[in-house]
Amino acid sequence: MAWTFNPFTGSFDQKGSGGGASYIDGEVQNFSALPETLGTPPVDSAYLVREAEGTWLINRKPAGIYIRTANTGTRASDWTHAGAFPDVFNDANFILYDNADSTKNLAFDVGTNVPASSTVTLTAPSASGRIQVEGQAIGDTTPAAGTFTTLNSTIASGAGITVTDTNTSVDFNSLIDCVRDSNSVFLVRDDGVVTASAGVNASTNAALVTAGGGNGGVRIRADYTLHWVSTGFTNTGTPDTFLRRDAQANTLAMYNSTNAQEFRLYNTRTSSTNFERLSIGWASNIVSIKPEAGGAGGTVRELHISGLPSSNPGPGILWNDSGTVKVGT
């Protein structure tokens, strides 16, 4: 924009750089001549006042551009000198526009979220960047545009981050969904189900990894165990049952120091006292393989050992001698 002087009218006109029409809506001789009709001209109208009036230091009204910043019908309240804009603005009267394209505007709306008789302060950080907008992904309109560094949370009590599902009419909503290349790699549903499709590994000391691909499943580090606690929370209770990799490949072990172990394979089970099962376990330094039944129901079934060799295989090994089980010699 540039000022041009019209020698025929004795007034200044502000023209667009492309020779467009002036954005000045009118001009008057002095401040007292500014219109004060309610609603006319509208808020944000600009008028050129050609001459100053009033007494210096008392009620001086300088020449220059005046903007209608309010619409009360009172000249003194409605018109503001462009060189002395007030410190407080009506949000309907404050608009920023882009320096390269004046059709791009930014307006502020205090709205209904700010309580009455209160002031909300927005403090700028010592950094440049974009402002996150409610309902939009961080960075832009797609999550991939956002860049994260570190998310810090100081927890005095309770949870550091809480995600609440308020749409209870829909089952299995996603509370947390981590996406890579349009594929969900880590998902937490509102029913507590957690799934991972690529791999979750907190560090080289992580005990549990869920992996996708041909070897998908649950992985446990060689020197870690799968174990259960009988009472209390999983992170504070004392574990008492362990499954382990027994120091070499393809070997599964079940042990807990010097405590005798027992493995139970069920045929039926309706309760802890109604069942049919095979028990393999140690008691008083004797190992037993036996069928068992519950005290309130179930039948002690037959134990069959099949597939025995038909000739004497050697000392201490069972073999089938024409229907008679014998011990090899």
mmCIF file of C-alpha atoms in Angstrom:
data_model
loop_
_atom_site.group_PDB
_atom_site.id
_atom_site.type_symbol
_atom_site.label_atom_id
_atom_site.label_comp_id
_atom_site.label_asym_id
_atom_site.label_seq_id
_atom_site.Cartn_x
_atom_site.Cartn_y
_atom_site.Cartn_z
ATOM 1 C CA MET A 1 0.000 0.000 0.000
ATOM 2 C CA ALA A 2 1.121 3.598 -0.662
ATOM 3 C CA TRP A 3 -0.216 7.076 -0.017
ATOM 4 C CA THR A 4 -0.968 9.366 -2.969
ATOM 5 C CA PHE A 5 -1.825 13.064 -2.743
ATOM 6 C CA ASN A 6 -4.740 14.393 -4.801
ATOM 7 C CA PRO A 7 -3.911 18.105 -5.556
ATOM 8 C CA PHE A 8 -7.457 18.782 -6.756
ATOM 9 C CA THR A 9 -9.189 17.742 -3.542
ATOM 10 C CA GLY A 10 -6.313 18.393 -1.162
ATOM 11 C CA SER A 11 -6.747 14.918 0.368
ATOM 12 C CA PHE A 12 -4.664 11.771 0.677
ATOM 13 C CA ASP A 13 -5.732 8.494 -0.903
ATOM 14 C CA GLN A 14 -4.250 5.094 0.001
ATOM 15 C CA LYS A 15 -4.125 2.909 -3.068
ATOM 16 C CA GLY A 16 -3.371 -0.768 -3.508
ATOM 17 C CA SER A 17 -0.011 -1.582 -4.995
ATOM 18 C CA GLY A 18 -1.790 -2.801 -8.102
ATOM 19 C CA GLY A 19 -3.696 0.450 -8.524
ATOM 20 C CA GLY A 20 -6.863 -0.851 -6.857
ATOM 21 C CA ALA A 21 -9.455 1.225 -5.053
ATOM 22 C CA SER A 22 -8.681 2.889 -1.713
ATOM 23 C CA TYR A 23 -9.612 0.991 1.442
ATOM 24 C CA ILE A 24 -10.555 4.369 3.035
ATOM 25 C CA ASP A 25 -14.334 4.337 3.432
ATOM 26 C CA GLY A 26 -14.678 8.074 3.720
ATOM 27 C CA GLU A 27 -13.036 11.361 4.700
ATOM 28 C CA VAL A 28 -14.130 14.277 6.848
ATOM 29 C CA GLN A 29 -12.728 17.637 7.868
ATOM 30 C CA ASN A 30 -12.215 16.907 11.562
ATOM 31 C CA PHE A 31 -13.054 14.415 14.324
ATOM 32 C CA SER A 32 -16.383 16.061 15.095
ATOM 33 C CA ALA A 33 -17.505 15.292 11.554
ATOM 34 C CA LEU A 34 -17.038 11.520 11.922
ATOM 35 C CA PRO A 35 -20.398 9.737 11.620
ATOM 36 C CA GLU A 36 -21.911 8.331 14.812
ATOM 37 C CA THR A 37 -25.102 6.818 13.482
ATOM 38 C CA LEU A 38 -25.640 3.451 15.151
ATOM 39 C CA GLY A 39 -24.553 0.747 12.716
ATOM 40 C CA THR A 40 -23.517 3.123 9.931
ATOM 41 C CA PRO A 41 -20.758 2.869 8.903
ATOM 42 C CA PRO A 42 -20.033 -0.638 10.272
ATOM 43 C CA VAL A 43 -17.227 -1.666 12.610
ATOM 44 C CA ASP A 44 -13.750 -1.732 10.981
ATOM 45 C CA SER A 45 -14.613 1.167 8.654
ATOM 46 C CA ALA A 46 -11.691 3.531 8.059
ATOM 47 C CA TYR A 47 -12.062 7.309 7.697
ATOM 48 C CA LEU A 48 -9.493 9.973 6.899
ATOM 49 C CA VAL A 49 -9.685 13.075 9.157
ATOM 50 C CA ARG A 50 -7.961 15.931 7.284
ATOM 51 C CA GLU A 51 -7.567 18.495 10.079
ATOM 52 C CA ALA A 52 -6.809 18.322 13.781
ATOM 53 C CA GLU A 53 -9.127 20.009 16.277
ATOM 54 C CA GLY A 54 -9.354 20.670 19.983
ATOM 55 C CA THR A 55 -6.948 22.121 22.531
ATOM 56 C CA TRP A 56 -3.482 20.637 22.783
ATOM 57 C CA LEU A 57 -2.971 18.383 25.832
ATOM 58 C CA ILE A 58 -6.667 18.577 26.775
ATOM 59 C CA ASN A 59 -8.956 17.284 24.061
ATOM 60 C CA ARG A 60 -6.757 17.370 20.991
ATOM 61 C CA LYS A 61 -7.999 15.145 18.138
ATOM 62 C CA PRO A 62 -5.205 14.789 15.571
ATOM 63 C CA ALA A 63 -5.614 14.392 11.846
ATOM 64 C CA GLY A 64 -5.080 10.995 10.346
ATOM 65 C CA ILE A 65 -6.820 7.629 9.923
ATOM 66 C CA TYR A 66 -9.606 6.677 12.343
ATOM 67 C CA ILE A 67 -11.028 3.161 12.638
ATOM 68 C CA ARG A 68 -14.515 2.419 13.919
ATOM 69 C CA THR A 69 -13.710 -0.142 16.642
ATOM 70 C CA ALA A 70 -17.147 -0.206 18.271
ATOM 71 C CA ASN A 71 -20.738 0.538 17.348
ATOM 72 C CA THR A 72 -22.411 2.223 20.300
ATOM 73 C CA GLY A 73 -23.658 5.309 18.483
ATOM 74 C CA THR A 74 -21.228 7.555 20.403
ATOM 75 C CA ARG A 75 -18.426 9.143 18.399
ATOM 76 C CA ALA A 76 -15.893 9.289 21.257
ATOM 77 C CA SER A 77 -16.373 5.603 22.055
ATOM 78 C CA ASP A 78 -16.670 4.283 18.515
ATOM 79 C CA TRP A 79 -13.734 5.866 16.705
ATOM 80 C CA THR A 80 -10.065 5.121 17.452
ATOM 81 C CA HIS A 81 -7.079 6.927 15.961
ATOM 82 C CA ALA A 82 -4.999 4.449 13.952
ATOM 83 C CA GLY A 83 -1.869 5.611 15.728
ATOM 84 C CA ALA A 84 -3.323 4.908 19.165
ATOM 85 C CA PHE A 85 -5.154 1.603 19.117
ATOM 86 C CA PRO A 86 -6.364 0.550 22.558
ATOM 87 C CA ASP A 87 -4.683 -2.190 24.649
ATOM 88 C CA VAL A 88 -7.949 -4.157 24.828
ATOM 89 C CA PHE A 89 -9.886 -5.224 21.728
ATOM 90 C CA ASN A 90 -13.314 -6.631 21.060
ATOM 91 C CA ASP A 91 -12.628 -10.050 19.489
ATOM 92 C CA ALA A 92 -14.980 -9.154 16.627
ATOM 93 C CA ASN A 93 -12.787 -6.144 15.758
ATOM 94 C CA PHE A 94 -9.320 -7.721 15.884
ATOM 95 C CA ILE A 95 -8.210 -9.482 12.699
ATOM 96 C CA LEU A 96 -4.708 -10.299 11.423
ATOM 97 C CA TYR A 97 -4.043 -10.704 7.716
ATOM 98 C CA ASP A 98 -1.177 -12.252 5.799
ATOM 99 C CA ASN A 99 1.448 -9.789 4.571
ATOM 100 C CA ALA A 100 1.588 -11.470 1.158
ATOM 101 C CA ASP A 101 -2.107 -12.233 0.699
ATOM 102 C CA SER A 102 -4.603 -10.012 2.506
ATOM 103 C CA THR A 103 -7.402 -12.487 1.787
ATOM 104 C CA LYS A 104 -5.835 -14.832 4.393
ATOM 105 C CA ASN A 105 -7.113 -13.709 7.780
ATOM 106 C CA LEU A 106 -6.794 -14.855 11.397
ATOM 107 C CA ALA A 107 -9.485 -13.939 13.914
ATOM 108 C CA PHE A 108 -9.833 -14.649 17.645
ATOM 109 C CA ASP A 109 -12.994 -15.740 19.413
ATOM 110 C CA VAL A 110 -13.068 -15.790 23.206
ATOM 111 C CA GLY A 111 -16.314 -17.761 22.950
ATOM 112 C CA THR A 112 -18.080 -19.732 25.657
ATOM 113 C CA ASN A 113 -15.081 -21.694 26.939
ATOM 114 C CA VAL A 114 -13.736 -18.786 28.979
ATOM 115 C CA PRO A 115 -15.713 -18.330 32.228
ATOM 116 C CA ALA A 116 -17.323 -14.959 32.946
ATOM 117 C CA SER A 117 -15.267 -12.396 34.882
ATOM 118 C CA SER A 118 -12.000 -14.178 34.135
ATOM 119 C CA THR A 119 -8.930 -13.702 31.977
ATOM 120 C CA VAL A 120 -7.138 -16.530 30.187
ATOM 121 C CA THR A 121 -3.435 -15.972 29.494
ATOM 122 C CA LEU A 122 -1.599 -17.605 26.592
ATOM 123 C CA THR A 123 2.167 -17.551 27.172
ATOM 124 C CA ALA A 124 4.419 -18.057 24.163
ATOM 125 C CA PRO A 125 7.381 -20.454 24.556
ATOM 126 C CA SER A 126 10.893 -19.455 23.579
ATOM 127 C CA ALA A 127 10.571 -21.339 20.317
ATOM 128 C CA SER A 128 9.012 -21.038 16.886
ATOM 129 C CA GLY A 129 6.485 -23.544 15.615
ATOM 130 C CA ARG A 130 2.877 -24.309 14.833
ATOM 131 C CA ILE A 131 -0.072 -24.187 17.233
ATOM 132 C CA GLN A 132 -1.958 -27.426 17.885
ATOM 133 C CA VAL A 133 -5.710 -27.149 17.185
ATOM 134 C CA GLU A 134 -8.305 -29.191 19.044
ATOM 135 C CA GLY A 135 -9.471 -32.176 17.001
ATOM 136 C CA GLN A 136 -6.494 -32.083 14.636
ATOM 137 C CA ALA A 137 -3.441 -34.337 14.644
ATOM 138 C CA ILE A 138 -0.237 -32.801 15.995
ATOM 139 C CA GLY A 139 1.793 -31.236 13.205
ATOM 140 C CA ASP A 140 -0.891 -30.870 10.544
ATOM 141 C CA THR A 141 -3.884 -32.812 9.229
ATOM 142 C CA THR A 142 -2.007 -36.138 9.243
ATOM 143 C CA PRO A 143 -0.050 -37.728 12.125
ATOM 144 C CA ALA A 144 2.954 -38.291 9.868
ATOM 145 C CA ALA A 145 3.521 -34.529 9.644
ATOM 146 C CA GLY A 146 4.163 -34.213 13.373
ATOM 147 C CA THR A 147 7.603 -34.588 14.945
ATOM 148 C CA PHE A 148 7.991 -35.618 18.575
ATOM 149 C CA THR A 149 11.060 -35.241 20.763
ATOM 150 C CA THR A 150 10.362 -36.050 24.424
ATOM 151 C CA LEU A 151 7.088 -36.244 26.344
ATOM 152 C CA ASN A 152 7.733 -35.595 30.032
ATOM 153 C CA SER A 153 5.164 -36.082 32.754
ATOM 154 C CA THR A 154 5.762 -35.477 36.455
ATOM 155 C CA ILE A 155 3.323 -37.626 38.407
ATOM 156 C CA ALA A 156 2.431 -36.498 41.920
ATOM 157 C CA SER A 157 -0.386 -39.006 42.291
ATOM 158 C CA GLY A 158 -2.633 -41.046 40.041
ATOM 159 C CA ALA A 159 -1.911 -41.661 36.372
ATOM 160 C CA GLY A 160 0.487 -39.664 34.211
ATOM 161 C CA ILE A 161 -1.646 -40.053 31.082
ATOM 162 C CA THR A 162 -5.316 -41.063 31.163
ATOM 163 C CA VAL A 163 -7.341 -41.918 28.055
ATOM 164 C CA THR A 164 -11.100 -42.149 28.668
ATOM 165 C CA ASP A 165 -13.590 -43.769 26.296
ATOM 166 C CA THR A 166 -16.912 -41.917 26.568
ATOM 167 C CA ASN A 167 -18.524 -43.642 23.578
ATOM 168 C CA THR A 168 -19.768 -46.679 25.509
ATOM 169 C CA SER A 169 -22.352 -47.499 22.848
ATOM 170 C CA VAL A 170 -19.589 -48.879 20.609
ATOM 171 C CA ASP A 171 -17.571 -51.925 21.652
ATOM 172 C CA PHE A 172 -13.811 -52.294 21.202
ATOM 173 C CA ASN A 173 -12.918 -48.653 20.629
ATOM 174 C CA SER A 174 -9.215 -47.927 20.239
ATOM 175 C CA LEU A 175 -7.818 -45.985 23.203
ATOM 176 C CA ILE A 176 -4.262 -45.872 21.830
ATOM 177 C CA ASP A 177 -3.368 -46.655 18.222
ATOM 178 C CA CYS A 178 0.236 -46.261 17.085
ATOM 179 C CA VAL A 179 0.418 -46.224 13.286
ATOM 180 C CA ARG A 180 3.402 -46.625 11.001
ATOM 181 C CA ASP A 181 3.062 -46.449 7.205
ATOM 182 C CA SER A 182 -0.748 -46.604 7.551
ATOM 183 C CA ASN A 183 -0.482 -49.842 9.565
ATOM 184 C CA SER A 184 -1.391 -50.159 13.234
ATOM 185 C CA VAL A 185 1.679 -51.511 15.058
ATOM 186 C CA PHE A 186 0.530 -51.117 18.665
ATOM 187 C CA LEU A 187 -3.103 -50.965 19.754
ATOM 188 C CA VAL A 188 -4.835 -50.721 23.128
ATOM 189 C CA ARG A 189 -8.594 -51.326 23.050
ATOM 190 C CA ASP A 190 -11.143 -50.187 25.627
ATOM 191 C CA ASP A 191 -11.759 -53.794 26.727
ATOM 192 C CA GLY A 192 -8.112 -54.169 27.800
ATOM 193 C CA VAL A 193 -6.880 -56.103 24.765
ATOM 194 C CA VAL A 194 -3.361 -55.075 23.702
ATOM 195 C CA THR A 195 -2.011 -56.099 20.299
ATOM 196 C CA ALA A 196 1.268 -55.470 18.518
ATOM 197 C CA SER A 197 1.975 -56.426 14.925
ATOM 198 C CA ALA A 198 5.630 -55.558 14.438
ATOM 199 C CA GLY A 199 7.575 -55.809 17.695
ATOM 200 C CA VAL A 200 7.655 -54.275 21.145
ATOM 201 C CA ASN A 201 11.011 -54.186 22.880
ATOM 202 C CA ALA A 202 11.777 -51.673 25.615
ATOM 203 C CA SER A 203 15.510 -52.422 25.631
ATOM 204 C CA THR A 204 18.000 -55.245 25.218
ATOM 205 C CA ASN A 205 16.904 -56.425 28.683
ATOM 206 C CA ALA A 206 13.224 -56.661 27.776
ATOM 207 C CA ALA A 207 11.616 -59.923 28.819
ATOM 208 C CA LEU A 208 8.595 -59.878 26.548
ATOM 209 C CA VAL A 209 8.377 -59.228 22.815
ATOM 210 C CA THR A 210 5.348 -59.639 20.579
ATOM 211 C CA ALA A 211 6.342 -60.018 16.956
ATOM 212 C CA GLY A 212 4.624 -60.137 13.599
ATOM 213 C CA GLY A 213 5.515 -61.967 10.417
ATOM 214 C CA GLY A 214 6.322 -65.642 10.083
ATOM 215 C CA ASN A 215 7.529 -65.895 13.693
ATOM 216 C CA GLY A 216 4.603 -64.021 15.214
ATOM 217 C CA GLY A 217 3.736 -64.768 18.816
ATOM 218 C CA VAL A 218 5.197 -64.187 22.256
ATOM 219 C CA ARG A 219 8.966 -64.270 22.717
ATOM 220 C CA ILE A 220 10.820 -64.520 26.023
ATOM 221 C CA ARG A 221 14.529 -63.926 26.433
ATOM 222 C CA ALA A 222 16.568 -67.078 27.126
ATOM 223 C CA ASP A 223 17.361 -66.182 30.744
ATOM 224 C CA TYR A 224 13.816 -64.969 31.540
ATOM 225 C CA THR A 225 10.822 -67.015 32.661
ATOM 226 C CA LEU A 226 7.082 -67.190 32.271
ATOM 227 C CA HIS A 227 5.771 -67.232 35.824
ATOM 228 C CA TRP A 228 2.665 -66.758 37.972
ATOM 229 C CA VAL A 229 1.963 -65.385 41.450
ATOM 230 C CA SER A 230 -0.633 -66.916 43.770
ATOM 231 C CA THR A 231 -1.730 -63.718 45.543
ATOM 232 C CA GLY A 232 -1.297 -59.961 45.314
ATOM 233 C CA PHE A 233 -0.448 -57.831 42.314
ATOM 234 C CA THR A 234 1.648 -59.271 39.526
ATOM 235 C CA ASN A 235 4.467 -56.810 40.188
ATOM 236 C CA THR A 236 4.526 -57.335 43.987
ATOM 237 C CA GLY A 237 3.315 -60.909 44.571
ATOM 238 C CA THR A 238 5.792 -63.762 45.030
ATOM 239 C CA PRO A 239 6.034 -66.007 41.951
ATOM 240 C CA ASP A 240 5.616 -69.738 42.635
ATOM 241 C CA THR A 241 5.195 -71.435 39.240
ATOM 242 C CA PHE A 242 7.743 -71.114 36.413
ATOM 243 C CA LEU A 243 8.171 -72.236 32.825
ATOM 244 C CA ARG A 244 11.692 -71.863 31.493
ATOM 245 C CA ARG A 245 14.030 -72.545 28.607
ATOM 246 C CA ASP A 246 16.282 -75.156 30.200
ATOM 247 C CA ALA A 247 19.676 -73.746 29.201
ATOM 248 C CA GLN A 248 19.493 -75.112 25.653
ATOM 249 C CA ALA A 249 17.352 -75.001 22.550
ATOM 250 C CA ASN A 250 14.207 -77.132 22.233
ATOM 251 C CA THR A 251 14.053 -77.898 25.972
ATOM 252 C CA LEU A 252 11.186 -76.742 28.205
ATOM 253 C CA ALA A 253 11.598 -76.945 31.977
ATOM 254 C CA MET A 254 9.388 -76.445 35.009
ATOM 255 C CA TYR A 255 11.227 -75.858 38.269
ATOM 256 C CA ASN A 256 11.346 -73.602 41.316
ATOM 257 C CA SER A 257 14.473 -74.169 43.369
ATOM 258 C CA THR A 258 14.000 -77.359 45.491
ATOM 259 C CA ASN A 259 10.189 -77.313 45.391
ATOM 260 C CA ALA A 260 8.657 -80.474 43.903
ATOM 261 C CA GLN A 261 6.767 -79.801 40.669
ATOM 262 C CA GLU A 262 3.627 -81.317 39.173
ATOM 263 C CA PHE A 263 2.115 -81.137 35.692
ATOM 264 C CA ARG A 264 -1.576 -81.840 35.118
ATOM 265 C CA LEU A 265 -3.173 -82.654 31.769
ATOM 266 C CA TYR A 266 -6.980 -82.560 31.947
ATOM 267 C CA ASN A 267 -9.560 -84.664 30.136
ATOM 268 C CA THR A 268 -12.513 -82.784 31.694
ATOM 269 C CA ARG A 269 -12.784 -80.071 34.316
ATOM 270 C CA THR A 270 -15.942 -78.356 35.550
ATOM 271 C CA SER A 271 -14.574 -77.329 38.962
ATOM 272 C CA SER A 272 -11.625 -77.900 41.263
ATOM 273 C CA THR A 273 -13.390 -81.018 42.645
ATOM 274 C CA ASN A 274 -14.968 -82.338 39.437
ATOM 275 C CA PHE A 275 -12.374 -83.378 36.880
ATOM 276 C CA GLU A 276 -10.468 -86.118 35.098
ATOM 277 C CA ARG A 277 -6.760 -85.647 34.545
ATOM 278 C CA LEU A 278 -3.319 -87.158 34.113
ATOM 279 C CA SER A 279 -0.795 -86.104 36.740
ATOM 280 C CA ILE A 280 2.978 -86.193 36.333
ATOM 281 C CA GLY A 281 4.665 -85.041 39.486
ATOM 282 C CA TRP A 282 7.094 -85.469 42.316
ATOM 283 C CA ALA A 283 6.214 -86.264 45.946
ATOM 284 C CA SER A 284 8.602 -87.496 48.695
ATOM 285 C CA ASN A 285 11.330 -87.865 46.065
ATOM 286 C CA ILE A 286 9.162 -90.269 44.034
ATOM 287 C CA VAL A 287 7.933 -89.360 40.547
ATOM 288 C CA SER A 288 4.473 -90.615 39.571
ATOM 289 C CA ILE A 289 2.514 -90.831 36.334
ATOM 290 C CA LYS A 290 -1.110 -91.493 37.181
ATOM 291 C CA PRO A 291 -4.715 -90.778 36.174
ATOM 292 C CA GLU A 292 -6.770 -88.866 38.768
ATOM 293 C CA ALA A 293 -10.394 -87.853 39.347
ATOM 294 C CA GLY A 294 -12.042 -85.192 41.510
ATOM 295 C CA GLY A 295 -13.775 -85.978 44.791
ATOM 296 C CA ALA A 296 -17.115 -84.546 43.603
ATOM 297 C CA GLY A 297 -17.108 -85.984 40.093
ATOM 298 C CA GLY A 298 -15.059 -87.634 37.395
ATOM 299 C CA THR A 299 -13.720 -91.141 36.748
ATOM 300 C CA VAL A 300 -10.192 -92.424 37.172
ATOM 301 C CA ARG A 301 -9.441 -93.438 33.613
ATOM 302 C CA GLU A 302 -7.123 -96.187 32.303
ATOM 303 C CA LEU A 303 -3.502 -95.400 31.624
ATOM 304 C CA HIS A 304 -2.247 -96.843 28.338
ATOM 305 C CA ILE A 305 1.363 -96.933 27.225
ATOM 306 C CA SER A 306 1.507 -97.711 23.523
ATOM 307 C CA GLY A 307 4.099 -97.851 20.817
ATOM 308 C CA LEU A 308 6.426 -100.204 22.768
ATOM 309 C CA PRO A 309 9.107 -102.027 20.806
ATOM 310 C CA SER A 310 8.363 -105.656 19.954
ATOM 311 C CA SER A 311 11.824 -106.929 20.863
ATOM 312 C CA ASN A 312 14.035 -106.549 23.890
ATOM 313 C CA PRO A 313 15.536 -103.048 23.518
ATOM 314 C CA GLY A 314 17.922 -103.215 26.449
ATOM 315 C CA PRO A 315 18.092 -102.894 30.239
ATOM 316 C CA GLY A 316 15.240 -101.033 31.990
ATOM 317 C CA ILE A 317 13.167 -100.291 28.864
ATOM 318 C CA LEU A 318 9.591 -101.590 28.487
ATOM 319 C CA TRP A 319 8.777 -103.762 25.496
ATOM 320 C CA ASN A 320 5.773 -105.695 24.171
ATOM 321 C CA ASP A 321 6.380 -109.447 24.065
ATOM 322 C CA SER A 322 3.301 -110.730 22.165
ATOM 323 C CA GLY A 323 0.882 -108.727 24.332
ATOM 324 C CA THR A 324 2.846 -108.985 27.579
ATOM 325 C CA VAL A 325 4.703 -105.961 28.830
ATOM 326 C CA LYS A 326 8.215 -106.826 29.920
ATOM 327 C CA VAL A 327 11.277 -104.900 31.109
ATOM 328 C CA GLY A 328 14.272 -105.112 28.847
ATOM 329 C CA THR A 329 17.372 -106.834 30.072
#
